[in-house]
Short mmCIF file of C-alpha atoms in Angstrom, two decimals:
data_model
loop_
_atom_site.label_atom_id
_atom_site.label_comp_id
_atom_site.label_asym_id
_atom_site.label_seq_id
_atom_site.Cartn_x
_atom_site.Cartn_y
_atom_site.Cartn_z
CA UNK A 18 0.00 0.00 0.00
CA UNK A 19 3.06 2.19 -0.53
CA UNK A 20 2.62 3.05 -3.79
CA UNK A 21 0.86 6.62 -3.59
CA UNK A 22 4.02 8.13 -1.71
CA UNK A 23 5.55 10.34 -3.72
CA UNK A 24 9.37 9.62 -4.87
CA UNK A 25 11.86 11.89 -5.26
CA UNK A 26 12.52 13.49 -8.71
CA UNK A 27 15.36 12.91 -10.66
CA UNK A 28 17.66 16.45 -9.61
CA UNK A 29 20.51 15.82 -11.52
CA UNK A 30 21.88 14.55 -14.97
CA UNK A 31 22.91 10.74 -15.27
CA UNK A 32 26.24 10.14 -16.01
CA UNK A 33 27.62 9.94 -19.53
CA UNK A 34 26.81 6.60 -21.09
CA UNK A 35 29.03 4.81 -22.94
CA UNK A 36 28.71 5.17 -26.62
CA UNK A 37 26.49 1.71 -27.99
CA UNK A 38 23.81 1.54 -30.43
CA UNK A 39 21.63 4.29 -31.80
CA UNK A 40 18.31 4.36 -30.33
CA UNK A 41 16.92 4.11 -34.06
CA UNK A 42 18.93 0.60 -34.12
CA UNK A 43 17.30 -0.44 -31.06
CA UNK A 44 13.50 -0.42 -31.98
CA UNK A 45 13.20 -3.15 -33.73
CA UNK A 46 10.22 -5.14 -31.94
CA UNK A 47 6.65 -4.59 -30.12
CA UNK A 48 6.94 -0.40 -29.14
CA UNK A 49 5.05 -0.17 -25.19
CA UNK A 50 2.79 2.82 -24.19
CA UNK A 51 2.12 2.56 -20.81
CA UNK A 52 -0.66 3.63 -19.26
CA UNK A 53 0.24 5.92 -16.42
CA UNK A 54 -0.66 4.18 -12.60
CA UNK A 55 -2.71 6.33 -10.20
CA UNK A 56 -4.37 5.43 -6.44
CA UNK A 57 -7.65 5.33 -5.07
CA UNK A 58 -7.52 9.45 -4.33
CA UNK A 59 -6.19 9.67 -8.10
CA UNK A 60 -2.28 10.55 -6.89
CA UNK A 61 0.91 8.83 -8.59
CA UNK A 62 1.06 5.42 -7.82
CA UNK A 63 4.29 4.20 -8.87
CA UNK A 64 4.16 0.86 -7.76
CA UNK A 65 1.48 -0.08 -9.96
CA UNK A 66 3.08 2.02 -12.83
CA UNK A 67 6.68 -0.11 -12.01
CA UNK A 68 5.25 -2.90 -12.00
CA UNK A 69 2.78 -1.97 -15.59
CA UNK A 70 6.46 -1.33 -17.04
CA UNK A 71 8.41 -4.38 -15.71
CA UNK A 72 5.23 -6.93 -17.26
CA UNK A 73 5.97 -5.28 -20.71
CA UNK A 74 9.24 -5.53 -20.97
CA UNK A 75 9.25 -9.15 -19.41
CA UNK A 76 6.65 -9.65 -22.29
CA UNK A 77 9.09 -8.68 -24.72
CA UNK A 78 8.30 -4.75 -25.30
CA UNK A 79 11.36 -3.21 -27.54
CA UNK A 80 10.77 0.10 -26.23
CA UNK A 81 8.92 1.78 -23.23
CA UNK A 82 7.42 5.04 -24.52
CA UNK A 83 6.81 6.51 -21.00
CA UNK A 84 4.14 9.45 -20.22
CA UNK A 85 3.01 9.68 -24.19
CA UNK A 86 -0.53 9.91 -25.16
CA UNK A 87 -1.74 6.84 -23.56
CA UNK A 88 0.23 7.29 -20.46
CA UNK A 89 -2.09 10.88 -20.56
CA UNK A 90 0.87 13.25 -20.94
CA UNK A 91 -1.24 16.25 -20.47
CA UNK A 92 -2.50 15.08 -16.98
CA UNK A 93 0.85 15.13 -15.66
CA UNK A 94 2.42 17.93 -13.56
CA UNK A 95 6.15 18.08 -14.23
CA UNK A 96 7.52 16.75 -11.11
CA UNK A 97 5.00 13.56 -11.56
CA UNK A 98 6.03 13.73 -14.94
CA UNK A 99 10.07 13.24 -14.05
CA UNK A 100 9.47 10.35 -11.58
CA UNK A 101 7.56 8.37 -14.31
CA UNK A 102 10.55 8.80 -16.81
CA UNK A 103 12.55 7.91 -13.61
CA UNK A 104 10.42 4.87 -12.54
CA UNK A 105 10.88 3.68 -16.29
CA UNK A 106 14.12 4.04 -16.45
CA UNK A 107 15.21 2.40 -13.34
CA UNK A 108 12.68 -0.74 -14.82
CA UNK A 109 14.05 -1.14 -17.49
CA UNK A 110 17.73 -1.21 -16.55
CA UNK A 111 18.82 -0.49 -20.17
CA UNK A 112 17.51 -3.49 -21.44
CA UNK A 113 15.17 -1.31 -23.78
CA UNK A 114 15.07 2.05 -24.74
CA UNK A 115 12.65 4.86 -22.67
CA UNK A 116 11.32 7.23 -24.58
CA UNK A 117 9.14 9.76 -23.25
CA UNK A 118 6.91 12.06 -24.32
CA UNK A 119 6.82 16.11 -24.56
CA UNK A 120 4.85 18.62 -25.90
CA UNK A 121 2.92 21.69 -25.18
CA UNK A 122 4.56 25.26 -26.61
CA UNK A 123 7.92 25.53 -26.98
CA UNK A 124 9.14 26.78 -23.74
CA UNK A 125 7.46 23.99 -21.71
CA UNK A 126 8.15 21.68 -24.19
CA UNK A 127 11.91 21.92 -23.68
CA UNK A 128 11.31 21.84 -20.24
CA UNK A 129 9.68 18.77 -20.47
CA UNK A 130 12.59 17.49 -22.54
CA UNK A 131 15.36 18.41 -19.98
CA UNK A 132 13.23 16.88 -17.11
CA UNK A 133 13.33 13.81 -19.64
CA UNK A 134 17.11 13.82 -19.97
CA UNK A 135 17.95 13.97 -16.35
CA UNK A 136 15.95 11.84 -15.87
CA UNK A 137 17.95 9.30 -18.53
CA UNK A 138 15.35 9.03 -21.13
CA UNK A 139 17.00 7.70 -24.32
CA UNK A 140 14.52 9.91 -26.65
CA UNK A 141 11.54 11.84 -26.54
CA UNK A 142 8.31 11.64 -28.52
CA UNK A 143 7.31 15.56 -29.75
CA UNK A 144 3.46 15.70 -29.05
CA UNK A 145 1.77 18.17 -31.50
CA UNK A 146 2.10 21.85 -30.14
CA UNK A 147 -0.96 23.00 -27.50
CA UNK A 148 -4.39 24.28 -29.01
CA UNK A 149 -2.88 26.39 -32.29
CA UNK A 150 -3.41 25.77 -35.20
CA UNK A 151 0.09 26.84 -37.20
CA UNK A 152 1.76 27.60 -40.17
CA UNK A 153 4.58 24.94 -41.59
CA UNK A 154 7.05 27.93 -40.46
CA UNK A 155 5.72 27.80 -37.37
CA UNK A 156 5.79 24.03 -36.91
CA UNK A 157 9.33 24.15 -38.02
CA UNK A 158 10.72 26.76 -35.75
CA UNK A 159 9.01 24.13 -33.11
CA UNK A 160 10.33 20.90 -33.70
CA UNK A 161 13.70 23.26 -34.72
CA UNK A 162 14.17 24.83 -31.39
CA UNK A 163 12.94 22.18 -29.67
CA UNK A 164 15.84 19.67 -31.08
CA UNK A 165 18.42 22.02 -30.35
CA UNK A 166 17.59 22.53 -26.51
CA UNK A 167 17.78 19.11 -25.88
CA UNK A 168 20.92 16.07 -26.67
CA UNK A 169 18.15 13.60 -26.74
CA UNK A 170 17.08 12.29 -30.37
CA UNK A 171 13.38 13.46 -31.37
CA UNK A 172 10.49 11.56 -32.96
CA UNK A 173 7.62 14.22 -34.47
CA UNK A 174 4.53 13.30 -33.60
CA UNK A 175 1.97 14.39 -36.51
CA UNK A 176 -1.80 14.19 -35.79
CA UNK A 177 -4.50 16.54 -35.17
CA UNK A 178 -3.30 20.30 -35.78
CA UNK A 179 0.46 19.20 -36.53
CA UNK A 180 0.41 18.22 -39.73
CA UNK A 181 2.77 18.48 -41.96
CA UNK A 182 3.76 19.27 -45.72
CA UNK A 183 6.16 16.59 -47.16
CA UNK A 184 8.76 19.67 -47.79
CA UNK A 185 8.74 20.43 -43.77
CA UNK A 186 9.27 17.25 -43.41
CA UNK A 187 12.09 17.28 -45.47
CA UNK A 188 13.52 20.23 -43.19
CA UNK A 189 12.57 18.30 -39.74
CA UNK A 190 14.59 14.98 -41.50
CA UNK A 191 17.94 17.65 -41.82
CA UNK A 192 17.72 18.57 -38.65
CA UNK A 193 20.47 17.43 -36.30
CA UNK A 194 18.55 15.39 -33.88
CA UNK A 195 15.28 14.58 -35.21
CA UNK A 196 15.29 11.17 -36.47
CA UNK A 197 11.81 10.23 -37.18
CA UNK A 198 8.18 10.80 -37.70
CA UNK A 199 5.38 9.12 -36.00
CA UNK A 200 1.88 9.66 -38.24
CA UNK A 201 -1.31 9.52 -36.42
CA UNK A 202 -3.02 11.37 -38.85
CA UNK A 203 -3.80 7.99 -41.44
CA UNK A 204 -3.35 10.15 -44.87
CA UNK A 205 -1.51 7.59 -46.50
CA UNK A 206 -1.13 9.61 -49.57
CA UNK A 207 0.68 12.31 -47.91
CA UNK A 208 2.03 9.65 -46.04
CA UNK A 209 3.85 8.39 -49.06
CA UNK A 210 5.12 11.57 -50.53
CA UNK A 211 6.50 12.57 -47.33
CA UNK A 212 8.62 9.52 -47.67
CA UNK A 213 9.24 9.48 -51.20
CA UNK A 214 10.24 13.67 -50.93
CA UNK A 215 12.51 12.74 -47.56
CA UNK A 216 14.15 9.46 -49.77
CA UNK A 217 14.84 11.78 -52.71
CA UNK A 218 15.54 15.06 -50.99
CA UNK A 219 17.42 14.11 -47.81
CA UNK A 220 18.87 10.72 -49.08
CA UNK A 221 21.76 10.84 -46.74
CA UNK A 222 18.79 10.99 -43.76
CA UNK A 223 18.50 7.69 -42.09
CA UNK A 224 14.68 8.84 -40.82
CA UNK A 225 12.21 6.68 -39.12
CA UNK A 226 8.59 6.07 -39.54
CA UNK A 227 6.13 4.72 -37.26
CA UNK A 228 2.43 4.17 -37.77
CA UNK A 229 0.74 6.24 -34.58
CA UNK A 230 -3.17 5.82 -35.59
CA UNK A 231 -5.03 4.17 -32.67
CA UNK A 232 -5.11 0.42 -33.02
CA UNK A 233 -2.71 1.03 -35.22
CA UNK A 234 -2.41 -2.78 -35.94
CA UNK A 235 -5.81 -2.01 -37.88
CA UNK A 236 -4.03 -0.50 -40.52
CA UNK A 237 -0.39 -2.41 -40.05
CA UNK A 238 -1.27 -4.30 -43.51
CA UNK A 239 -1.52 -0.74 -45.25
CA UNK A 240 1.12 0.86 -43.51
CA UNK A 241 4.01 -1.83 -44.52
CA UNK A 242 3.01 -1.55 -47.86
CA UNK A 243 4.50 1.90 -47.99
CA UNK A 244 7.80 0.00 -46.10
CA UNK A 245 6.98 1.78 -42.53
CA UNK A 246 7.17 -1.00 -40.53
CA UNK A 247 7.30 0.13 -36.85
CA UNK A 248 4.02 0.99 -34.75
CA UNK A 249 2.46 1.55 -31.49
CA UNK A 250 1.05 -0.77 -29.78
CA UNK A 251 -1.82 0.08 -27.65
CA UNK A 252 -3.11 -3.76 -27.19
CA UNK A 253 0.49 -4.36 -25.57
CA UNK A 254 -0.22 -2.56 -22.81
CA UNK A 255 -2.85 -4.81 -21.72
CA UNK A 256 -3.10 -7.83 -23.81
CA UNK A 257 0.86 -8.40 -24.87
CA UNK A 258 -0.02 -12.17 -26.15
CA UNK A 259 -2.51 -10.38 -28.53
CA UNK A 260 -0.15 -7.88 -29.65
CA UNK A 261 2.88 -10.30 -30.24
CA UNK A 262 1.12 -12.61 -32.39
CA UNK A 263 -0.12 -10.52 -34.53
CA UNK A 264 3.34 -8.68 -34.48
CA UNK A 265 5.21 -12.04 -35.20
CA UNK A 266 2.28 -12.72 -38.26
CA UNK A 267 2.70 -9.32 -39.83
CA UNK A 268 6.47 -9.93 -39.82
CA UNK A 269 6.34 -13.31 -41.06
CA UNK A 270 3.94 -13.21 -43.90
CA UNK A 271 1.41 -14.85 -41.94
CA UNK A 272 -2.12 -13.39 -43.60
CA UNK A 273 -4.15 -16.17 -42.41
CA UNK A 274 -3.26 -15.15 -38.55
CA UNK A 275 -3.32 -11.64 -39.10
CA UNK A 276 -6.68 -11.91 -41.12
CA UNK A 277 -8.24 -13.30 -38.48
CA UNK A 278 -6.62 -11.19 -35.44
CA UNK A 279 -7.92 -8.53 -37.70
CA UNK A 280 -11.72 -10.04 -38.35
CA UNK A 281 -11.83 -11.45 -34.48
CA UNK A 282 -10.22 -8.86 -32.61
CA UNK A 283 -8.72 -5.27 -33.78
CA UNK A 284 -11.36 -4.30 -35.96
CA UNK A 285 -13.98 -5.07 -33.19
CA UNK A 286 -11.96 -3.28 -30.38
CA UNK A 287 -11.97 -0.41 -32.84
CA UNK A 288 -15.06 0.02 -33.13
CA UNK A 289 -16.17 0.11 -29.64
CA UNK A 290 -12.73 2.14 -29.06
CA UNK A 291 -15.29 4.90 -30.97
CA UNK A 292 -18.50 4.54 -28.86
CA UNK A 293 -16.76 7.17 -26.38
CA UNK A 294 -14.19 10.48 -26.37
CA UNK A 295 -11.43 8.95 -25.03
CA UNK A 296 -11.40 6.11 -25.42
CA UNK A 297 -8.39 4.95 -26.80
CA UNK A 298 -6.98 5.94 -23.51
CA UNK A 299 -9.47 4.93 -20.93
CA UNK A 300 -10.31 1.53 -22.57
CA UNK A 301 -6.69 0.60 -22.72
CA UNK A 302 -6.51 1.69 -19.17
CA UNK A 303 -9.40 -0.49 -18.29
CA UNK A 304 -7.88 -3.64 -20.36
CA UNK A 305 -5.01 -3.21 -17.69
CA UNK A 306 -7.04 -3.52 -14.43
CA UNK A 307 -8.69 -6.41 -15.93
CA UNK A 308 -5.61 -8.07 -16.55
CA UNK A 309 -5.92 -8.20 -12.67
CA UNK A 310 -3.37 -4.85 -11.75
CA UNK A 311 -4.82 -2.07 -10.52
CA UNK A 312 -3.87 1.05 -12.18
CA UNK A 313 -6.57 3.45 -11.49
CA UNK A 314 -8.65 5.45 -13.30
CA UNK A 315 -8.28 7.99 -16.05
CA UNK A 316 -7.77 11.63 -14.95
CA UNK A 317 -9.97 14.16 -16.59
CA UNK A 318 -10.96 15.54 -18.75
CA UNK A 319 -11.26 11.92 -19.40
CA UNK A 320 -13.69 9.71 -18.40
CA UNK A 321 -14.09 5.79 -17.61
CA UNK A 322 -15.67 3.43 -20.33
CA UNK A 323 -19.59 3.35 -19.70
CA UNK A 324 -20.22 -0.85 -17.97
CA UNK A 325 -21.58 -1.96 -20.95
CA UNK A 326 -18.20 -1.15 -23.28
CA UNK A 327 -16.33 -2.57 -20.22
CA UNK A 328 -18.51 -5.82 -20.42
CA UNK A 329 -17.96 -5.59 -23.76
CA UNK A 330 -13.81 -5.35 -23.71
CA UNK A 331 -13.68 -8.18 -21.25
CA UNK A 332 -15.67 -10.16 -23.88
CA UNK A 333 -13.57 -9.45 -26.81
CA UNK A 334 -10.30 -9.35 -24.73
CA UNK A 335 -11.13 -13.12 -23.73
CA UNK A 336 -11.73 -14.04 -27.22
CA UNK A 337 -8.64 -12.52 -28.20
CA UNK A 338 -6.55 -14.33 -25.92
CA UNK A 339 -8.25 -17.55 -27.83
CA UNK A 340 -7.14 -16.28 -30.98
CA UNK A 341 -3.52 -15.73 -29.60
CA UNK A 342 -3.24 -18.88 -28.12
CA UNK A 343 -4.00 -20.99 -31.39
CA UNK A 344 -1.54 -19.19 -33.28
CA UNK A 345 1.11 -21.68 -34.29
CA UNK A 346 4.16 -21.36 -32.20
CA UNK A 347 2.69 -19.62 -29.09
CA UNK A 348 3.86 -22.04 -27.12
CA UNK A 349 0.03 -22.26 -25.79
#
């Protein structure tokens, strides 16, 4: 019952590490989002939120993307915010990269990002900037500044009002320290000039692209057709079995298993993931606590799953699992 005390935040830089693989070398598997733990009176509970990270990477996470969208960013203070990225990095023990998230304007943004770094994040994930709408200049003198004030590598988050024209994302990809470009926006036109401008326009770029929709295993199929192979995982964080098969059958050339992962499972989480605002946040977050740990509710401005979607997501999570575990090779 310790977990709502408060641990100290990280004060001061970790030391120097010693020079091994880039972090874009080192994301080659399932990506984690975990959902960020709170108590019964809705504090930090980093217990729950230790152990949430330690049963992902035991699963086999590749990466722990810590205090991002699903782990509700935005509800975060900054102090709460550096002992997640902490508690992270102290779980995973360098066995994975952390990555955590940042955002708002620019100022607090590169706050955000230095709390990150002393913390010993290996890499931040750039939310889109808070309520404007801007210009690509303005986007660019962003991401821009933001890079500079910080020696952690930066993935650009585009989605919602941060989207961006294939030559600003030329600009972003010759930038010292931004090395990739997560897309939550699902334009898969742009999508594809984007790369094709970056390939022919910054060829000596070695920029990364992840698929950031929600359920973004949905459109997995669509999205390594245009050779963007990495993606967040959302199902991970609360049914890893799930997630992994269908990772190891998208990988593999496996339609029939992904086919009916898709048909069984994703598509129908998806479509109660839209019966509610918020939901691909507080669903995943309920998915956890049925997995039997206790990690709270959401904070608001978001709100819980109505009973019926929750009856619902045990339902489908159950049948999931039975998909999972007659997948060749599960060891099931």
């Amino acid at each position: 019952m310790c977990g709502h005390v408060r641990e100290s935040p990280v004060t001061a830089p970790p030391p120097p590490a010693a020079a091994g693989p880039r972090l874009a070398d080192r994301l080659d598997g399932p990506l984690f989002f975990p959902v960020t733990a709170y108590g019964p009176d809705g504090s930090l509970d980093l217990t729950a939120f230790r152990a949430h990270v330690r049963s992902g990477i035991d699963a086999g996470a590749a990466a722990v993307f810590a205090c991002c969208g699903t782990g509700e960013f935005p509800a975060l203070d900054p102090e709460e915010f550096a002992d997640c990225v902490a508690a992270a990095v102290e779980e995973t023990a360098g066995r994975v990269p952390v990555i955590a998230g940042t955002g708002y304007g620019t100022a607090l943004a590169v706050h955000f990002a230095r709390l990150a770094h002393r913390a010993g994040a290996d890499g931040l994930l750039a939310l889109p900037p808070y309520l404007v709408v801007a210009g690509q200049d303005g986007l660019l003198r962003h991401y821009t500044a933001l890079a500079a004030a910080t020696e952690l590598p930066v993935i650009v988050y585009q989605r919602d009002n941060a989207v961006f024209a294939p030559s600003t994302v030329v600009a972003l990809a010759r930038t010292p320290g931004i090395i990739g470009l997560k897309d939550g926006l699902g334009d898969l036109d742009l999508l594809q000039r984007i790369i094709s401008a970056v390939r022919t326009e910054a060829p000596g770029e070695d920029f990364l692209y992840f698929n950031g929709l929600p359920t973004a295993e949905l459109t997995g199929p669509a999205y390594r057709g245009l050779g963007v192979h990495l993606y967040s995982s959302a199902v991970f964080a609360f049914a890893p079995e799930i997630a992994l098969a269908f990772h190891r059958a998208l990988a593999t050339g496996d339609h029939d298993t992904v086919q009916r992962l898709l048909d069984g499972f994703y598509r129908p989480l998806a479509e109660l993931r839209n019966q509610g605002r918020g939901y691909a946040v507080s669903l995943v977050k309920a998915g956890v606590r049925l997995r039997g740990l206790d990690v709270g509710e959401v904070r608001p401005p978001l709100s819980e799953p109505a009973p019926a979607h929750r009856k619902q997501l045990a339902a489908l999570l159950h049948h999931g699992l039975e998909l999972a575990a007659a997948v060749p090779g599960t060891g099931a």
